[in-house]
Short mmCIF file of C-alpha atoms in Angstrom, two decimals:
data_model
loop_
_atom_site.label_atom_id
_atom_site.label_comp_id
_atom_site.label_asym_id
_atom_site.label_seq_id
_atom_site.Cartn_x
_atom_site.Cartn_y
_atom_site.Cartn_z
CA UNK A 1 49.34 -81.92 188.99
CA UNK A 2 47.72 -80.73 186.02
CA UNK A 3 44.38 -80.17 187.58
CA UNK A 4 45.97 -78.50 190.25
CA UNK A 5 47.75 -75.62 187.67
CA UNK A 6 44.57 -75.27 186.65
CA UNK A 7 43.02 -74.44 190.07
CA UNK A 8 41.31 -70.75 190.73
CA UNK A 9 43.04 -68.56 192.37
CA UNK A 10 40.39 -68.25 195.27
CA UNK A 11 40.57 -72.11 195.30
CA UNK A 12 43.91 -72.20 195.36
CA UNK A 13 43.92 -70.18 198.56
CA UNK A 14 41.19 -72.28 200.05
CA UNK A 15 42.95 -75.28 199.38
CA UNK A 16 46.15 -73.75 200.98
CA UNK A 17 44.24 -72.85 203.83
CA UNK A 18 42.35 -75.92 204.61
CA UNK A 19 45.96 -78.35 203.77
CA UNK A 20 47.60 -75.80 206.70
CA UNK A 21 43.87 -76.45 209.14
CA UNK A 22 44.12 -80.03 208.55
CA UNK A 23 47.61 -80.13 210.16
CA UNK A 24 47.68 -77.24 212.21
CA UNK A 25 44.03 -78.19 214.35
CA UNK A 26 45.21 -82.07 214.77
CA UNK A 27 48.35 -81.07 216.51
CA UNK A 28 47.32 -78.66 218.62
CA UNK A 29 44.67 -81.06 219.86
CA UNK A 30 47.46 -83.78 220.47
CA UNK A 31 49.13 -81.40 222.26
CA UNK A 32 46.62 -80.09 223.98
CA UNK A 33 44.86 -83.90 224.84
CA UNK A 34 48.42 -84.20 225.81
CA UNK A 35 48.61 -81.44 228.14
CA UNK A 36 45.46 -82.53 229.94
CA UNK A 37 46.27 -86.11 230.11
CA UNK A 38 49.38 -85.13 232.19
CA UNK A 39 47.93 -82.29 234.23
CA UNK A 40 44.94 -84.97 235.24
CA UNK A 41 47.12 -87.90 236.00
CA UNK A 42 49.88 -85.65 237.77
CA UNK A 43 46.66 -84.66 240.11
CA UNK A 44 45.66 -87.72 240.14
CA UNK A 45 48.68 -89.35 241.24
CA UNK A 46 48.82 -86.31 244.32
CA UNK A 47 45.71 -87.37 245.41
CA UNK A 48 46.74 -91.24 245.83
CA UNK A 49 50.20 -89.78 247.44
CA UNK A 50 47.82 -88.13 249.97
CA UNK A 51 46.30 -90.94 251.06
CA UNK A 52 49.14 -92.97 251.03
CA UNK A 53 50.85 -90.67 253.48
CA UNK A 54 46.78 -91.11 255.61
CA UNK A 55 47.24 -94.60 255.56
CA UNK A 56 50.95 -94.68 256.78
CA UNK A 57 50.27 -91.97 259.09
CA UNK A 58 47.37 -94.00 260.62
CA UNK A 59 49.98 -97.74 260.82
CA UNK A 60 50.54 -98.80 264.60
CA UNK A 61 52.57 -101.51 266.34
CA UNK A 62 49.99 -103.18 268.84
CA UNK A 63 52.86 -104.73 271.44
CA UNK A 64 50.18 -106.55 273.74
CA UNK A 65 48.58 -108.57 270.51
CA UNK A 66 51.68 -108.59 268.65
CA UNK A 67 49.88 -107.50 265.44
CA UNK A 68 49.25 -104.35 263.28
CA UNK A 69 46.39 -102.09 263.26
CA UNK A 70 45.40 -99.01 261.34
CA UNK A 71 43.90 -96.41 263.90
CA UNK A 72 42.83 -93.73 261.53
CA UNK A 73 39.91 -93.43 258.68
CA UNK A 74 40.85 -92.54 254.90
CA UNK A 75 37.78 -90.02 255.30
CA UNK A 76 36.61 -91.48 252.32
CA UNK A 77 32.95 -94.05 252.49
CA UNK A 78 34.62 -96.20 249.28
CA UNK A 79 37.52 -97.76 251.44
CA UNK A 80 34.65 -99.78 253.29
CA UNK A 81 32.19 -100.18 250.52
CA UNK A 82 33.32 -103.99 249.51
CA UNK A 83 35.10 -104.05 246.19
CA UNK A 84 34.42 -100.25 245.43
CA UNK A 85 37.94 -100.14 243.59
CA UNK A 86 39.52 -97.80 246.19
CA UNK A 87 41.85 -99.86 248.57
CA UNK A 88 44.13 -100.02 250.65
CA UNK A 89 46.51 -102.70 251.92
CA UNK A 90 49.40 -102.71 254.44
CA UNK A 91 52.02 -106.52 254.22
CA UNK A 92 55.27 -107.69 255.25
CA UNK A 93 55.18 -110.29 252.47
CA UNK A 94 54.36 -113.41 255.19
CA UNK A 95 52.25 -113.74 257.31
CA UNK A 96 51.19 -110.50 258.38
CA UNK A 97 48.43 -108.42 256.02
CA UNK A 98 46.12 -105.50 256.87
CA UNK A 99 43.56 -104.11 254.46
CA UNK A 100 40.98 -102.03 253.95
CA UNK A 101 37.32 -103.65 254.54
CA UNK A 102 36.13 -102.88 250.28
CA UNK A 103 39.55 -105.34 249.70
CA UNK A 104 37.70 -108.51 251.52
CA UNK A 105 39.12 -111.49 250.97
CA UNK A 106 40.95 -110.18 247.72
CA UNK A 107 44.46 -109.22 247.81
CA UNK A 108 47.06 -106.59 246.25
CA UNK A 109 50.21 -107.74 244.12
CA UNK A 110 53.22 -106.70 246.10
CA UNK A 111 56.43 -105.13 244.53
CA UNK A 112 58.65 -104.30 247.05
CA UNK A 113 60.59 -100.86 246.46
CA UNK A 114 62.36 -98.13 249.07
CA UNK A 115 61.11 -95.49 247.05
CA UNK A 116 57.58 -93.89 246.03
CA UNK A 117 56.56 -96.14 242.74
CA UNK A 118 52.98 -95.37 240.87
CA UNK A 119 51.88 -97.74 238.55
CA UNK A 120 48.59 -99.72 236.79
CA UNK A 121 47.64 -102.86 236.94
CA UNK A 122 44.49 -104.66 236.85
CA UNK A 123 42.73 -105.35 240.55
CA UNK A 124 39.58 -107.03 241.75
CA UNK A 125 36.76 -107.86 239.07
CA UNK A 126 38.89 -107.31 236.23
CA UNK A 127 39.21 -103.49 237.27
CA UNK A 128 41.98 -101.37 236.16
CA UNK A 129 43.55 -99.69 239.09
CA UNK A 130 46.30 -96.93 239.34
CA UNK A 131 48.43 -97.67 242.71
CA UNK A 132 51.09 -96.46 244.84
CA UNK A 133 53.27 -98.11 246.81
CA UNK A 134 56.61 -98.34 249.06
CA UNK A 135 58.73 -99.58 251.46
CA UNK A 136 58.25 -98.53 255.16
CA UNK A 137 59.88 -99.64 258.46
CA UNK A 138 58.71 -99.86 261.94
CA UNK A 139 60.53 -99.89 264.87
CA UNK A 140 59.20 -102.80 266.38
CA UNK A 141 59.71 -105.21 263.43
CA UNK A 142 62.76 -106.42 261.85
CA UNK A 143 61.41 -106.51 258.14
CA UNK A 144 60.38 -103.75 255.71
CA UNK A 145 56.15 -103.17 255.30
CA UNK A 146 54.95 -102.60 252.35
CA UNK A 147 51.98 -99.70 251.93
CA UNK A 148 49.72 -99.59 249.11
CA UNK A 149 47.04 -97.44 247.75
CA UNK A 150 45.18 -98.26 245.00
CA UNK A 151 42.10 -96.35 242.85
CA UNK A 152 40.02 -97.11 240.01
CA UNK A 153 41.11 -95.34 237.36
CA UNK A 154 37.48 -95.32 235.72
CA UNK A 155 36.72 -91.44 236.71
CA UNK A 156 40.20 -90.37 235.55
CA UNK A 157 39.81 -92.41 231.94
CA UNK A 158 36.76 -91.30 232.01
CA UNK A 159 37.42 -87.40 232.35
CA UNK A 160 39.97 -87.77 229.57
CA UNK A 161 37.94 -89.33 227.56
CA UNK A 162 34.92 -86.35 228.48
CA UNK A 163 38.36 -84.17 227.10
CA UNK A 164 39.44 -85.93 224.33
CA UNK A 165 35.72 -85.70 222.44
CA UNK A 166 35.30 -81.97 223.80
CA UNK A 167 38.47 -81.23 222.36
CA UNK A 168 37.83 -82.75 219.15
CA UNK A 169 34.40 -81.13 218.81
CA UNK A 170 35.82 -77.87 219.32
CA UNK A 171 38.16 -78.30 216.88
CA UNK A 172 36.21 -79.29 214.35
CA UNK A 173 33.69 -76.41 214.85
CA UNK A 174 36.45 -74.30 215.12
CA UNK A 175 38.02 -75.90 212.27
CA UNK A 176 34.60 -74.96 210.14
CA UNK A 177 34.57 -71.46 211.32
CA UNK A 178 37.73 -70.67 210.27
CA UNK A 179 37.66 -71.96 206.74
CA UNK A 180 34.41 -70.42 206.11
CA UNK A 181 35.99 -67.27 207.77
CA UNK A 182 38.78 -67.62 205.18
CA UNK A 183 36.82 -68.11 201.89
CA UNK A 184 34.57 -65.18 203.17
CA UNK A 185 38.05 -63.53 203.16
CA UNK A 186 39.40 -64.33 200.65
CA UNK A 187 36.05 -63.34 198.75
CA UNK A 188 36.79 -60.34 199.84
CA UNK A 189 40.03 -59.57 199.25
CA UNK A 190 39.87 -60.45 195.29
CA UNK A 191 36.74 -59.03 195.06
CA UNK A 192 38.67 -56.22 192.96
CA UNK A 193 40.16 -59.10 191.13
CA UNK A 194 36.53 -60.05 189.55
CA UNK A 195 35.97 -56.31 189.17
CA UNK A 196 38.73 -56.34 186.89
CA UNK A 197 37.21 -59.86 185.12
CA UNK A 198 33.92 -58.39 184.66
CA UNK A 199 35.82 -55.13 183.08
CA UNK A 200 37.43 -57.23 181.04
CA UNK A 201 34.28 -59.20 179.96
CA UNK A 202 32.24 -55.88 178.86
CA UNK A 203 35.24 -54.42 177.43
CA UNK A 204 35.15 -58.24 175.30
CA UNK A 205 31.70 -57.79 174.76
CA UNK A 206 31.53 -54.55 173.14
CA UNK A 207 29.59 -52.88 176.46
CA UNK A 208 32.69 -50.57 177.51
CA UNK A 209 35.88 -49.41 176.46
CA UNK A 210 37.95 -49.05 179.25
CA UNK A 211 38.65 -50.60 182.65
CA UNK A 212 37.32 -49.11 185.80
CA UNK A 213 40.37 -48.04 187.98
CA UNK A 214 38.67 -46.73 190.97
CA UNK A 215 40.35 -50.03 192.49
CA UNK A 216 43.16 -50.70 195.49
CA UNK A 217 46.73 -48.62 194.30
CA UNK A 218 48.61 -52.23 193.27
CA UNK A 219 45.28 -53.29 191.07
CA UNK A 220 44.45 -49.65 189.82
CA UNK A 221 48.18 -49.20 187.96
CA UNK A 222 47.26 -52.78 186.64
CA UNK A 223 43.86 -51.55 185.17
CA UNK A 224 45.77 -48.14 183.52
CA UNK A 225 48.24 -49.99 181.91
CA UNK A 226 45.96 -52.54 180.31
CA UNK A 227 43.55 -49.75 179.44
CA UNK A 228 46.88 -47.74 178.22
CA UNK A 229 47.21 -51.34 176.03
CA UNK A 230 43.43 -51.01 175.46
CA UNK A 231 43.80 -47.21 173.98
CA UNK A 232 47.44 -47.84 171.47
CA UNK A 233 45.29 -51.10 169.89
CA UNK A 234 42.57 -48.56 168.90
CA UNK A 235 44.82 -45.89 167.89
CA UNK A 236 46.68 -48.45 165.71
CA UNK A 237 43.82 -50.08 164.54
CA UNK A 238 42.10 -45.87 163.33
CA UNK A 239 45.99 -45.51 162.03
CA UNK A 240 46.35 -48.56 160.18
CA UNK A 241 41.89 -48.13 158.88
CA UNK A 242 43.52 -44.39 157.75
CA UNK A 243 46.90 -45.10 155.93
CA UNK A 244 44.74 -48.02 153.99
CA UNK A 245 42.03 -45.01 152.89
CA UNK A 246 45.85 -43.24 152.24
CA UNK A 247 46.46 -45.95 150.04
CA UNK A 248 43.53 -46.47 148.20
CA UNK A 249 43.25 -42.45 147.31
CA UNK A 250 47.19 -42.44 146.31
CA UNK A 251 46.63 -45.45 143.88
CA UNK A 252 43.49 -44.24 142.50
CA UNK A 253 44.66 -41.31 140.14
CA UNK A 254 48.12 -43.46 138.98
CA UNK A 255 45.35 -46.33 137.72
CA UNK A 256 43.43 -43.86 136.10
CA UNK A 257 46.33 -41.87 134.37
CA UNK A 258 47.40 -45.55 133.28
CA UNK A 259 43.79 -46.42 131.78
CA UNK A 260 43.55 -43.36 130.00
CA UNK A 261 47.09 -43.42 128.35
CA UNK A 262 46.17 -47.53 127.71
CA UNK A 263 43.48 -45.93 124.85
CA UNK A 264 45.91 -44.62 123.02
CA UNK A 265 47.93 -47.87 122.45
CA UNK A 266 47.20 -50.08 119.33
CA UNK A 267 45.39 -53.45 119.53
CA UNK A 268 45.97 -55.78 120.51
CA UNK A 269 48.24 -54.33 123.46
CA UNK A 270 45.69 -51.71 124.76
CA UNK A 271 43.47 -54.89 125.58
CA UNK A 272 46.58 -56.47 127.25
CA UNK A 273 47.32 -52.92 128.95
CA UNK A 274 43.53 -53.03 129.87
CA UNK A 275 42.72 -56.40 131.21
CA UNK A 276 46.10 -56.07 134.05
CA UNK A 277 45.34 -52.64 134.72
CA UNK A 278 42.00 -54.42 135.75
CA UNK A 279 43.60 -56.97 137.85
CA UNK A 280 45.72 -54.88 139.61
CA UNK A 281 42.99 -52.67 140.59
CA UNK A 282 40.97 -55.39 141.54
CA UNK A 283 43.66 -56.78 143.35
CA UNK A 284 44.19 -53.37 145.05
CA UNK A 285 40.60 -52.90 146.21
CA UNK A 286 40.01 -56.23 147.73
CA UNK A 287 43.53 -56.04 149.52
CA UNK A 288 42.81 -52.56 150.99
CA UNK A 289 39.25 -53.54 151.81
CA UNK A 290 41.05 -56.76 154.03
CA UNK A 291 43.34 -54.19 155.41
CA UNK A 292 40.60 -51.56 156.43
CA UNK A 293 38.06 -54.15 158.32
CA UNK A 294 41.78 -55.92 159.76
CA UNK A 295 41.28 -54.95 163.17
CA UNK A 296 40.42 -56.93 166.60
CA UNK A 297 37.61 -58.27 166.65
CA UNK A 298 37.41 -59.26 169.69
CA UNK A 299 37.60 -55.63 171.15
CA UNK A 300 34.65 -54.56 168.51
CA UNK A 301 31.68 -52.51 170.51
CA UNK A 302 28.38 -53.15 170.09
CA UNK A 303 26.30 -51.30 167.86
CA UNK A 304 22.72 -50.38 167.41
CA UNK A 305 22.39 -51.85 163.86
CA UNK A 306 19.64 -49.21 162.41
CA UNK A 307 21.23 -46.36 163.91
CA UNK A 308 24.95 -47.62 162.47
CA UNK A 309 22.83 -48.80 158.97
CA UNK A 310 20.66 -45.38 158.33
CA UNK A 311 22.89 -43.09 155.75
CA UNK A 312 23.64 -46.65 154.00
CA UNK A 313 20.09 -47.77 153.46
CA UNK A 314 19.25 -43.83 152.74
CA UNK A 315 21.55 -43.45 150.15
CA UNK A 316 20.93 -46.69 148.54
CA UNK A 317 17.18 -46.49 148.73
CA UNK A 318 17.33 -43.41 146.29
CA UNK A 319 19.58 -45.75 144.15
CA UNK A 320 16.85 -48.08 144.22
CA UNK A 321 14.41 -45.67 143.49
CA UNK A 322 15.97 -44.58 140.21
CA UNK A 323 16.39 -48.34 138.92
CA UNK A 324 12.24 -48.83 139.63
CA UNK A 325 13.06 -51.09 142.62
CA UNK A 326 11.65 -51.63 145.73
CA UNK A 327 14.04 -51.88 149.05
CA UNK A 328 12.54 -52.43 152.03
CA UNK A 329 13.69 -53.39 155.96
CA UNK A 330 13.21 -54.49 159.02
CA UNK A 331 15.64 -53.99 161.68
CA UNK A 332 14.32 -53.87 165.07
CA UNK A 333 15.49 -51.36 167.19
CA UNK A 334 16.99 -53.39 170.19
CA UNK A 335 18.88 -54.69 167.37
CA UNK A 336 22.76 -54.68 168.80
CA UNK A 337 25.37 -56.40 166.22
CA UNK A 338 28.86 -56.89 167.77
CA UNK A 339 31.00 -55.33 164.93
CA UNK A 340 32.80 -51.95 164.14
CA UNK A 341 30.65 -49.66 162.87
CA UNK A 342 32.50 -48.82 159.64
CA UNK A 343 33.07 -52.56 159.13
CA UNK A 344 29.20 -52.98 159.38
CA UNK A 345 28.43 -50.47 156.84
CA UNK A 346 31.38 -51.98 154.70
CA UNK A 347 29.16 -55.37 154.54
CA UNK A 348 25.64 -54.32 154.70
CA UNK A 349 26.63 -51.78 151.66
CA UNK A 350 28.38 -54.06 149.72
CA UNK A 351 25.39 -56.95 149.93
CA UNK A 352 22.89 -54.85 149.63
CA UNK A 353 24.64 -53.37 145.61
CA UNK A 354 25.24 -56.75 145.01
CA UNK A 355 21.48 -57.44 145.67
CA UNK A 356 19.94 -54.12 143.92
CA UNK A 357 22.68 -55.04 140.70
CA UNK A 358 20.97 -58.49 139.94
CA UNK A 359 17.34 -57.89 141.48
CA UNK A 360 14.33 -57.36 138.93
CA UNK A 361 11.74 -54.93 141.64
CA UNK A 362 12.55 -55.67 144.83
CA UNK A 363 14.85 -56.29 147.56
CA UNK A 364 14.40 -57.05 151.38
CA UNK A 365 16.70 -56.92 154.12
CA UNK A 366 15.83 -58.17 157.88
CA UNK A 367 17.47 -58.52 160.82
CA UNK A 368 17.01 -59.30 164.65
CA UNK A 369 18.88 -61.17 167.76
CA UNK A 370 19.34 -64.64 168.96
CA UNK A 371 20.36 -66.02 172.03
CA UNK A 372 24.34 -66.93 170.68
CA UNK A 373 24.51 -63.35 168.26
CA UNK A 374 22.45 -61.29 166.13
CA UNK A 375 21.58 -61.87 162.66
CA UNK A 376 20.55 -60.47 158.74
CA UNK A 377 18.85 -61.61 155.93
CA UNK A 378 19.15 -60.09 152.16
CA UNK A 379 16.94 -61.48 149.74
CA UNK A 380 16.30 -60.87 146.16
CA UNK A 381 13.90 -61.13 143.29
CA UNK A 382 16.64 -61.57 140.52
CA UNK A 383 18.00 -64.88 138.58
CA UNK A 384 19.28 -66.56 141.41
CA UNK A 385 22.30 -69.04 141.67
CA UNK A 386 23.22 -72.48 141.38
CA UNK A 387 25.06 -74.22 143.83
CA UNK A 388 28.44 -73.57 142.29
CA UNK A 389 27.51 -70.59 141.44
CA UNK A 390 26.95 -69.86 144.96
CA UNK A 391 30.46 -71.55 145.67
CA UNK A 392 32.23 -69.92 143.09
CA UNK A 393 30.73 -66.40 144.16
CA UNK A 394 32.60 -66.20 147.63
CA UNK A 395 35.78 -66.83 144.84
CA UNK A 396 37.63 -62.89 144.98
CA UNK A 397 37.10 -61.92 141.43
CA UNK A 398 34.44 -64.46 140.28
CA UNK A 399 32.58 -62.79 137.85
CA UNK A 400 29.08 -64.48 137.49
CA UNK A 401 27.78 -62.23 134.39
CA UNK A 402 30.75 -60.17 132.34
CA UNK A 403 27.58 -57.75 131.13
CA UNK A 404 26.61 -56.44 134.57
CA UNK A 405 28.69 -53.50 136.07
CA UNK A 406 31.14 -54.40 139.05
CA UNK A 407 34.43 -55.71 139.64
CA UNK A 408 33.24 -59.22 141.40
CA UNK A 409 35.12 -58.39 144.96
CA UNK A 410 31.70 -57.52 147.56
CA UNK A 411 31.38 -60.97 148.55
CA UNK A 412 34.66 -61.66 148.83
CA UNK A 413 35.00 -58.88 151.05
CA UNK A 414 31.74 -59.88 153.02
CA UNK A 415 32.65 -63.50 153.59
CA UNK A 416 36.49 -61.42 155.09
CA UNK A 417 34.50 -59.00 157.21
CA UNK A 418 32.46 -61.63 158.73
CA UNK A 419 35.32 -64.69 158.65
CA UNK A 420 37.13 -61.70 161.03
CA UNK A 421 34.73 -61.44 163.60
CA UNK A 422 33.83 -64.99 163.88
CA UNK A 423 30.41 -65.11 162.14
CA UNK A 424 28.78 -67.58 159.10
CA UNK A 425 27.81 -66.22 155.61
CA UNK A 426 25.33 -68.70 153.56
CA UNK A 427 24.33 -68.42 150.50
CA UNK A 428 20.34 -69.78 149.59
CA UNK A 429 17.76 -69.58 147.25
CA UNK A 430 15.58 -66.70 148.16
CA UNK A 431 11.57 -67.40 148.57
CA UNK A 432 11.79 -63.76 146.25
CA UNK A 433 13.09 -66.55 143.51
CA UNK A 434 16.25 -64.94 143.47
CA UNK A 435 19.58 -64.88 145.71
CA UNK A 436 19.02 -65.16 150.04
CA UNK A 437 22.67 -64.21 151.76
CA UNK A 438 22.42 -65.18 155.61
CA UNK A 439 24.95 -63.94 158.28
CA UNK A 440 24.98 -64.54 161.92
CA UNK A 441 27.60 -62.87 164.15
CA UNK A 442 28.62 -64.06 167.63
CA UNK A 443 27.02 -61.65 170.27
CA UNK A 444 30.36 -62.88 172.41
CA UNK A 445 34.27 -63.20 172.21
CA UNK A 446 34.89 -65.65 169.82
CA UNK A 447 38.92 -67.51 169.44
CA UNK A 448 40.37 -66.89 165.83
CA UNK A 449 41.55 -70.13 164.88
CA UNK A 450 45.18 -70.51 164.49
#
């Protein structure tokens, strides 16, 4: 039962279709084998009534030779051809028999009846026979005759046999053509259905935004209301992105009205006053960075990465310039990352200070596609990290070096960006001799875990 809830829809219908064949074709060719059968016999059985009504028609009383002759031909060359299967035989039930010459010496069961009967039975040579019979009197004799007629029911077996298999070929042939008429069909008819699945897979992918709804009326008030679903997530994802920027602006001046008024208390509270001010606008930061990149992932576009990357590696490349150190890239330009644009520039930017912060002349950054995603390389010349340091440094607030500006929250916020849409971060040695950070993100729809 399970497999079958788990059926297609198109298979669904096919199976429907071919459970409703496979009862519908084998009774209408019992009915109509049925049909035939009766129509054949019922002809069949005129046909022996007719020649009954020859042979009794032809039955005379010879007075002279006190005996009983037959004085008229069946018009038929099978009466006389010796045990041919048709025959004919005339009997009082004594002494007194008349048959027809393909008989010879062989002789017909006799079942005495007033009426017309029409029965089988088996005959001469094992042959089955279909015969009719009845009760006649004559005039000159005192007892009943009885009149017999008997065929070979070969030709009629065999012509509903000749049915039967013509019937059951046709209705298997016709039984194929309709079920390959019906998934042709129903191909058709939900062929707007996998429109709307392929819609739905670029709109996944990041190739499209909305749904086509050039469709039939019932689908194309289906595809406006999901893209109507489609369009309030994005608004409420660029609302909830601006109250967070809100936010951030709103608590910015408080904190620093708060640090400034913290220098004019005495030691050793202003350090006290100092250190949580610090914590709460670390706190602050990482929280509204989470809330800013917080949106579906799974409806992310895709990007060209050095078209969405160009005023961040501009502006830091002059920053680099000023410290005396060397940032280079390489981002091809087929180069498509699966990610909001603002969320890219949130991770790139915040790698890329973390790498120019610790780095002694140089940093590189790369990038390209794979066959699963697209991926980017950062590499620096600087000290480098340990193991757990490496750990540690994914840690929000994990300060590796208390004498180097920053507030210890850009990989924490990295490892959130790409944790939301499904990626890896890794953190290696860098063949610079300083710190590699590795990301790959899905080129696909990926399943947040529960």
């Amino acid at each position: 039962m399970s497999r079958l809830r788990e059926l297609s829809l198109a298979n669904r219908l096919l199976l429907a279709s071919l459970l409703t064949l496979a009862v519908a074709l084998p009774l209408a060719g019992t009915g109509l084998s049925h049909y035939f059968r009766t129509t054949a016999t019922d002809a069949f059985d005129e046909r022996l009534e007719a020649l009954l009504n020859v042979v009794v028609a032809g039955l005379a009383w010879e007075p002279t030779q006190q005996r009983l002759v037959h004085e008229r031909s069946l018009g038929d060359p099978r009466f006389e051809q010796v045990l041919s299967g048709w025959y004919w035989q005339i009997s009082d039930g004594a002494e007194r028999v008349l048959t027809s010459r393909s008989l010879w010496d062989q002789r017909l069961p006799v079942r005495s009846h007033r009426d017309v009967i029409i029965r089988d039975l088996t005959g001469p040579r094992g042959t089955p026979l279909r015969v009719i019979e009845r009760d006649i009197r004559l005039t000159a004799l005192d007892g009943p005759l009885h009149v017999s007629v008997a065929i070979s029911r070969k030709t009629l077996d065999a012509t509903l046999a000749r049915f039967t298999r013509l019937v059951t070929l046709f209705l298997v042939v016709l039984g194929l053509l309709l079920l390959v008429t019906l998934a042709l069909q129903i191909r058709w008819g939900l062929a707007p259905l996998r429109r709307i699945q392929a819609d739905l897979q670029q709109v996944e992918n990041g190739d499209a935004e909305r749904l086509d709804t050039r469709l039939s009326p019932e689908l194309a008030r289906l595809a406006r209301a999901m893209n109507g679903v489609l369009d309030r997530d994005r608004r409420l994802m660029r609302h909830a992105r601006h109250t967070a920027g809100n936010l951030a602006h709103a608590l910015k001046t408080p904190l620093s009205v708060l640090t400034t008024l913290a220098d004019g208390v005495d030691e050793p509270r202003r350090t006290r006053l100092r250190d949580e001010l610090t914590r709460i606008d670390e706190a602050v930061r990482h929280h509204l960075a989470r809330a800013s990149a917080a949106g579906d992932a799974t409806l992310a576009p895709r990007v060209v990465a050095s078209d969405v990357l160009a005023p961040i590696l501009s502006g830091l490349g002059r920053l680099a310039e000023r410290r005396g150190i060397t940032l280079s890239h390489d981002l091809p330009a087929e180069m498509r990352v699966r990610m909001e644009a603002q969320d890219l520039q949130e991770l790139v930017g915040n790698l890329l200070d973390n790498a120019l912060r610790w780095a002694e002349s140089r940093v590189e950054l790369r990038g390209g596609n794979d066959a699963g995603g697209s991926w980017m390389e950062i590499e620096d010349d600087g000290p480098g990290m340990d193991e757990a340091q490496r750990r540690d440094a994914l840690a929000r607030g994990t300060r590796l070096d208390e004498q180097r500006p920053g507030n210890g929250l850009g990989l924490a916020i990295v490892a959130d960006l790409v944790k939301l849409n499904g990626g890896r971060l890794t953190l290696d040695r860098s063949r610079l001799g300083g710190l590699a950070v590795r990301i790959w993100l899905p080129g696909r729809p990926f399943q947040p875990a529960d």
